[in-house]
mmCIF file of C-alpha atoms in Angstrom:
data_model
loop_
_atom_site.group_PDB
_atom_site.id
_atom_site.type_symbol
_atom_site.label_atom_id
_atom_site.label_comp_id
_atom_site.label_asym_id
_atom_site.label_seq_id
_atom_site.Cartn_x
_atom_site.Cartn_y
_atom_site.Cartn_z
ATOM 1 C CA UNK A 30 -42.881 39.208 6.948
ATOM 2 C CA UNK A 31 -39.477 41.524 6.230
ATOM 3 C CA UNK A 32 -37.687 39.353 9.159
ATOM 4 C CA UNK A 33 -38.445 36.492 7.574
ATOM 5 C CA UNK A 34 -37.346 37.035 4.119
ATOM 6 C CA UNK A 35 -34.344 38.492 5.618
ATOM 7 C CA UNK A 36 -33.199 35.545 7.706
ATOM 8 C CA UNK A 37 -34.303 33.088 4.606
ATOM 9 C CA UNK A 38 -32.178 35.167 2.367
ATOM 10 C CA UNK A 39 -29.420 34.806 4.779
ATOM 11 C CA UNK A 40 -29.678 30.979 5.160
ATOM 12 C CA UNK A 41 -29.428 30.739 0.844
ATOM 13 C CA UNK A 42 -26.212 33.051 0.957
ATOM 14 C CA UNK A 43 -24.459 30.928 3.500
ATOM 15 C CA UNK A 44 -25.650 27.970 1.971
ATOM 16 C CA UNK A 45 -24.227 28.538 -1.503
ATOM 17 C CA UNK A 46 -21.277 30.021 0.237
ATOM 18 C CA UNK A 47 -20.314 26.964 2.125
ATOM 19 C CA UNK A 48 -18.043 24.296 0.833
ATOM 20 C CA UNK A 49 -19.159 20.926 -0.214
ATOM 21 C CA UNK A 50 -17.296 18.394 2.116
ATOM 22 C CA UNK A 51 -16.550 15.258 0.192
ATOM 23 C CA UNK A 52 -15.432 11.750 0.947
ATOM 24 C CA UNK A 53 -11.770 10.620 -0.155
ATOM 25 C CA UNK A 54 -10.382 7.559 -0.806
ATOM 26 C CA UNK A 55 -6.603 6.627 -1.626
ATOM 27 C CA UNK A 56 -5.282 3.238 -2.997
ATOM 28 C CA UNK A 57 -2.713 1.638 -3.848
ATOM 29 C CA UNK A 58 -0.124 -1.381 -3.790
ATOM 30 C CA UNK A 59 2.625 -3.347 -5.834
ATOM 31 C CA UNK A 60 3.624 -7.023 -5.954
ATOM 32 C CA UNK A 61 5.740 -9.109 -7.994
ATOM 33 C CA UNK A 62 7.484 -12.219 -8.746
ATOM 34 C CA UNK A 63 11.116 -13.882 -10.084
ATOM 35 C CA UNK A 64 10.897 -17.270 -11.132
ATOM 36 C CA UNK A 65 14.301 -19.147 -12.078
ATOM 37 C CA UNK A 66 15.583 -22.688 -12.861
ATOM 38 C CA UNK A 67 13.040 -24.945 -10.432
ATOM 39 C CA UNK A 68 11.960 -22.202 -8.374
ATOM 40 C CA UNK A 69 9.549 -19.525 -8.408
ATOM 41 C CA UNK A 70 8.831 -16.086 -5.376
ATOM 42 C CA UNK A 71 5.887 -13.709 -5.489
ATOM 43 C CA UNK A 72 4.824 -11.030 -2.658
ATOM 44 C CA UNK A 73 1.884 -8.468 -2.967
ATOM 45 C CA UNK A 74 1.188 -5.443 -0.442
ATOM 46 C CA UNK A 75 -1.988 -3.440 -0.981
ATOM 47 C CA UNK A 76 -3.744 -0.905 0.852
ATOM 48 C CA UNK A 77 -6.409 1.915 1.048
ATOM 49 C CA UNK A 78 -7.273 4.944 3.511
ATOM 50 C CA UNK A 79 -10.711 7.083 3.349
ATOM 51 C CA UNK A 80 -11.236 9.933 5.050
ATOM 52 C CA UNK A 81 -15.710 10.898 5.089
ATOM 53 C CA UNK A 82 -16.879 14.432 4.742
ATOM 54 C CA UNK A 83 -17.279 14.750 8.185
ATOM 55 C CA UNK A 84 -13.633 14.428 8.762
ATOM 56 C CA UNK A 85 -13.481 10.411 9.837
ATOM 57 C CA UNK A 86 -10.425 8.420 8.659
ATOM 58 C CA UNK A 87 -10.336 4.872 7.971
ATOM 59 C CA UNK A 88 -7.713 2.274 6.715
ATOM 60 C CA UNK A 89 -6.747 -0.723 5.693
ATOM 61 C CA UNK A 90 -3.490 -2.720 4.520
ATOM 62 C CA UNK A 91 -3.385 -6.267 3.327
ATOM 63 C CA UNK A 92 -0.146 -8.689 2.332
ATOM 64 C CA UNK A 93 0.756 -12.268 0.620
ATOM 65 C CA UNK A 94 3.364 -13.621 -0.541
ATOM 66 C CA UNK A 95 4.108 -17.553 -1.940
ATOM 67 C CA UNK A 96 7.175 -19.411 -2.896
ATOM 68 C CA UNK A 97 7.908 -22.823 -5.026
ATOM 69 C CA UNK A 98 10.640 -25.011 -5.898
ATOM 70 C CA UNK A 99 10.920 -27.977 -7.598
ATOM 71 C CA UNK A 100 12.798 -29.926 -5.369
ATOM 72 C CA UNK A 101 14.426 -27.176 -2.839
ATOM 73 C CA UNK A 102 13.429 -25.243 -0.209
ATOM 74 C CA UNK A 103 10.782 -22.471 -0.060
ATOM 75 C CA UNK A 104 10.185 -19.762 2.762
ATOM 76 C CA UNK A 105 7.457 -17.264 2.835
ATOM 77 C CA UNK A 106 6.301 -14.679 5.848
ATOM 78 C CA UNK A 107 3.999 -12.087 6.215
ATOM 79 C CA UNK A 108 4.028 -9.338 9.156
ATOM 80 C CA UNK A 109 1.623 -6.214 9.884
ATOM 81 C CA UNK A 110 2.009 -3.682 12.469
ATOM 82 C CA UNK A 111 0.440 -0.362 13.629
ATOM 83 C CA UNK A 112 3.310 2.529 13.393
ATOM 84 C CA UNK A 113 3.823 5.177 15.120
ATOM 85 C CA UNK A 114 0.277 7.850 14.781
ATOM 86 C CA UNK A 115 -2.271 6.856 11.912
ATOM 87 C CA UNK A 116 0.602 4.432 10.364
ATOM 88 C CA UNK A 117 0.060 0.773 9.208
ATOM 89 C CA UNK A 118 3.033 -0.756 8.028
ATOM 90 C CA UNK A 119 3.386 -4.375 6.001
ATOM 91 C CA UNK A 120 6.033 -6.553 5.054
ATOM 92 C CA UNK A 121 5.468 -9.861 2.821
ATOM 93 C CA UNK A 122 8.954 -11.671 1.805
ATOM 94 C CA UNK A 123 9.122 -15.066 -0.220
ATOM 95 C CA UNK A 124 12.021 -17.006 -1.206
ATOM 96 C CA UNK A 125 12.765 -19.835 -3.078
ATOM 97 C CA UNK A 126 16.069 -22.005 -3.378
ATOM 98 C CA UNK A 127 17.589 -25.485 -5.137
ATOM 99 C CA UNK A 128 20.441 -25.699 -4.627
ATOM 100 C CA UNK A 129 22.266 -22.666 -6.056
ATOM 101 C CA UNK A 130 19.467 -21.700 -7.802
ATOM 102 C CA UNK A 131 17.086 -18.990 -6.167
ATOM 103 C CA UNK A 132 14.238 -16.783 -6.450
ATOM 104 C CA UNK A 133 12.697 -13.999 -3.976
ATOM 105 C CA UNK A 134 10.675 -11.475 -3.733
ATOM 106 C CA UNK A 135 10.286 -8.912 -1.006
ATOM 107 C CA UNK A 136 7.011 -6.168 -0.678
ATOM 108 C CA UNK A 137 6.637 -3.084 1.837
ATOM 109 C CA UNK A 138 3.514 -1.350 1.768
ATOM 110 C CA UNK A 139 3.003 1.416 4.550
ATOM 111 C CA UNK A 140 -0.692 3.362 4.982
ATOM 112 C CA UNK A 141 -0.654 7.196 6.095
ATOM 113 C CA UNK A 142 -4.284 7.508 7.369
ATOM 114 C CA UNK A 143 -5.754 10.052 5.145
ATOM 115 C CA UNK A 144 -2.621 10.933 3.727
ATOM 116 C CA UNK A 145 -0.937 8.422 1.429
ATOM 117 C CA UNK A 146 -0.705 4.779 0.282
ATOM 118 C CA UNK A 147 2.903 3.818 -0.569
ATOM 119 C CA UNK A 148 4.625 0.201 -1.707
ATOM 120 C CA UNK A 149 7.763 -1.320 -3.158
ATOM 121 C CA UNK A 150 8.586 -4.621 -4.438
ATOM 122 C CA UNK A 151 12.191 -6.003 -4.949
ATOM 123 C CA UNK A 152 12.859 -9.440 -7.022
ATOM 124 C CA UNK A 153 15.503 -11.414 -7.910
ATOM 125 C CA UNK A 154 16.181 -14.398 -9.016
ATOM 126 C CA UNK A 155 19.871 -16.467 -9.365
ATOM 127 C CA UNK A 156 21.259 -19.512 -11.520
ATOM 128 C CA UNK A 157 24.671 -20.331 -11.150
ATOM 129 C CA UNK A 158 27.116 -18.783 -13.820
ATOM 130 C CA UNK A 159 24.673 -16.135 -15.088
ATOM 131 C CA UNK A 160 23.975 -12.677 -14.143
ATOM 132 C CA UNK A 161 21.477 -12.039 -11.136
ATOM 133 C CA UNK A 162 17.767 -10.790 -12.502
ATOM 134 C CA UNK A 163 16.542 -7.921 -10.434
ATOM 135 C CA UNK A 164 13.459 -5.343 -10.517
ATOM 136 C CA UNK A 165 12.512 -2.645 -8.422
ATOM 137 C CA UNK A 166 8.670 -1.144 -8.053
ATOM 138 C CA UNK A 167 7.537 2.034 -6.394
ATOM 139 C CA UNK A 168 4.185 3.403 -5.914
ATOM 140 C CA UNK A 169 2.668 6.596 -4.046
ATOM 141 C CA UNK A 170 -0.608 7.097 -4.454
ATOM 142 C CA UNK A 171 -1.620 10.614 -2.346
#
């Protein structure tokens, strides 16, 4: 009956004395769009990594992008790759022009498996005689 008490105890110690494991999950993304004259660019990059209590990773990464002009030319294109380790990269672009009017947008989102979820969009858009409109986003999600 002592043994037994004794090895019971000794399971409860090491049992409260162990660390509770827990699943995480990181997410994260950016997108945008310019839009001038007859003409109109917008890209989104998103992505996610989970790592489970037992130490599994998981990821994903997703991309889009469309483009409109009234009466011009539009361009859009969308490419996903694995890096180099537990890396998935994207890279949505969009672009938009009449004559010397233009809009585009441009996304990079890149997944660290386990690690980190980063993305940044660029926009800008043109009409003749004015002053280019430009934004910048950045996101890190760890």
């Amino acid at each position: 009956m002592r043994t037994l008490l004794t090895t019971s105890a000794v399971a409860v110690l090491l049992a409260a004395a162990s660390p509770v494991v827990a699943q995480t999950s990181i997410t994260g993304g950016s997108g945008g769009s310019a839009a001038a004259g007859g003409t109109s660019a917008s890209t989104v990059g998103t992505g996610g990594t989970s790592t489970s209590g037992t130490g599994r990773t998981g990821s994903s990464i997703a991309a889009g992008g469309s483009a409109a002009a009234a009466s011009g030319k539009t361009q859009t294109g969308v490419s996903m790759n694995k890096g180099n380790g537990p890396v998935l990269n994207s890279n949505a672009r969009a672009q938009a022009h009449d004559g010397g009017t233009f809009s585009r947008s441009h996304t990079r989102t890149k997944v660290k498996a386990g690690e980190q979820v980063g993305s940044t969009t660029k926009t800008m858009s043109h009409v003749p005689g004015s002053k280019p409109t430009m934004s910048r986003t950045t996101t890190t999600a760890r």
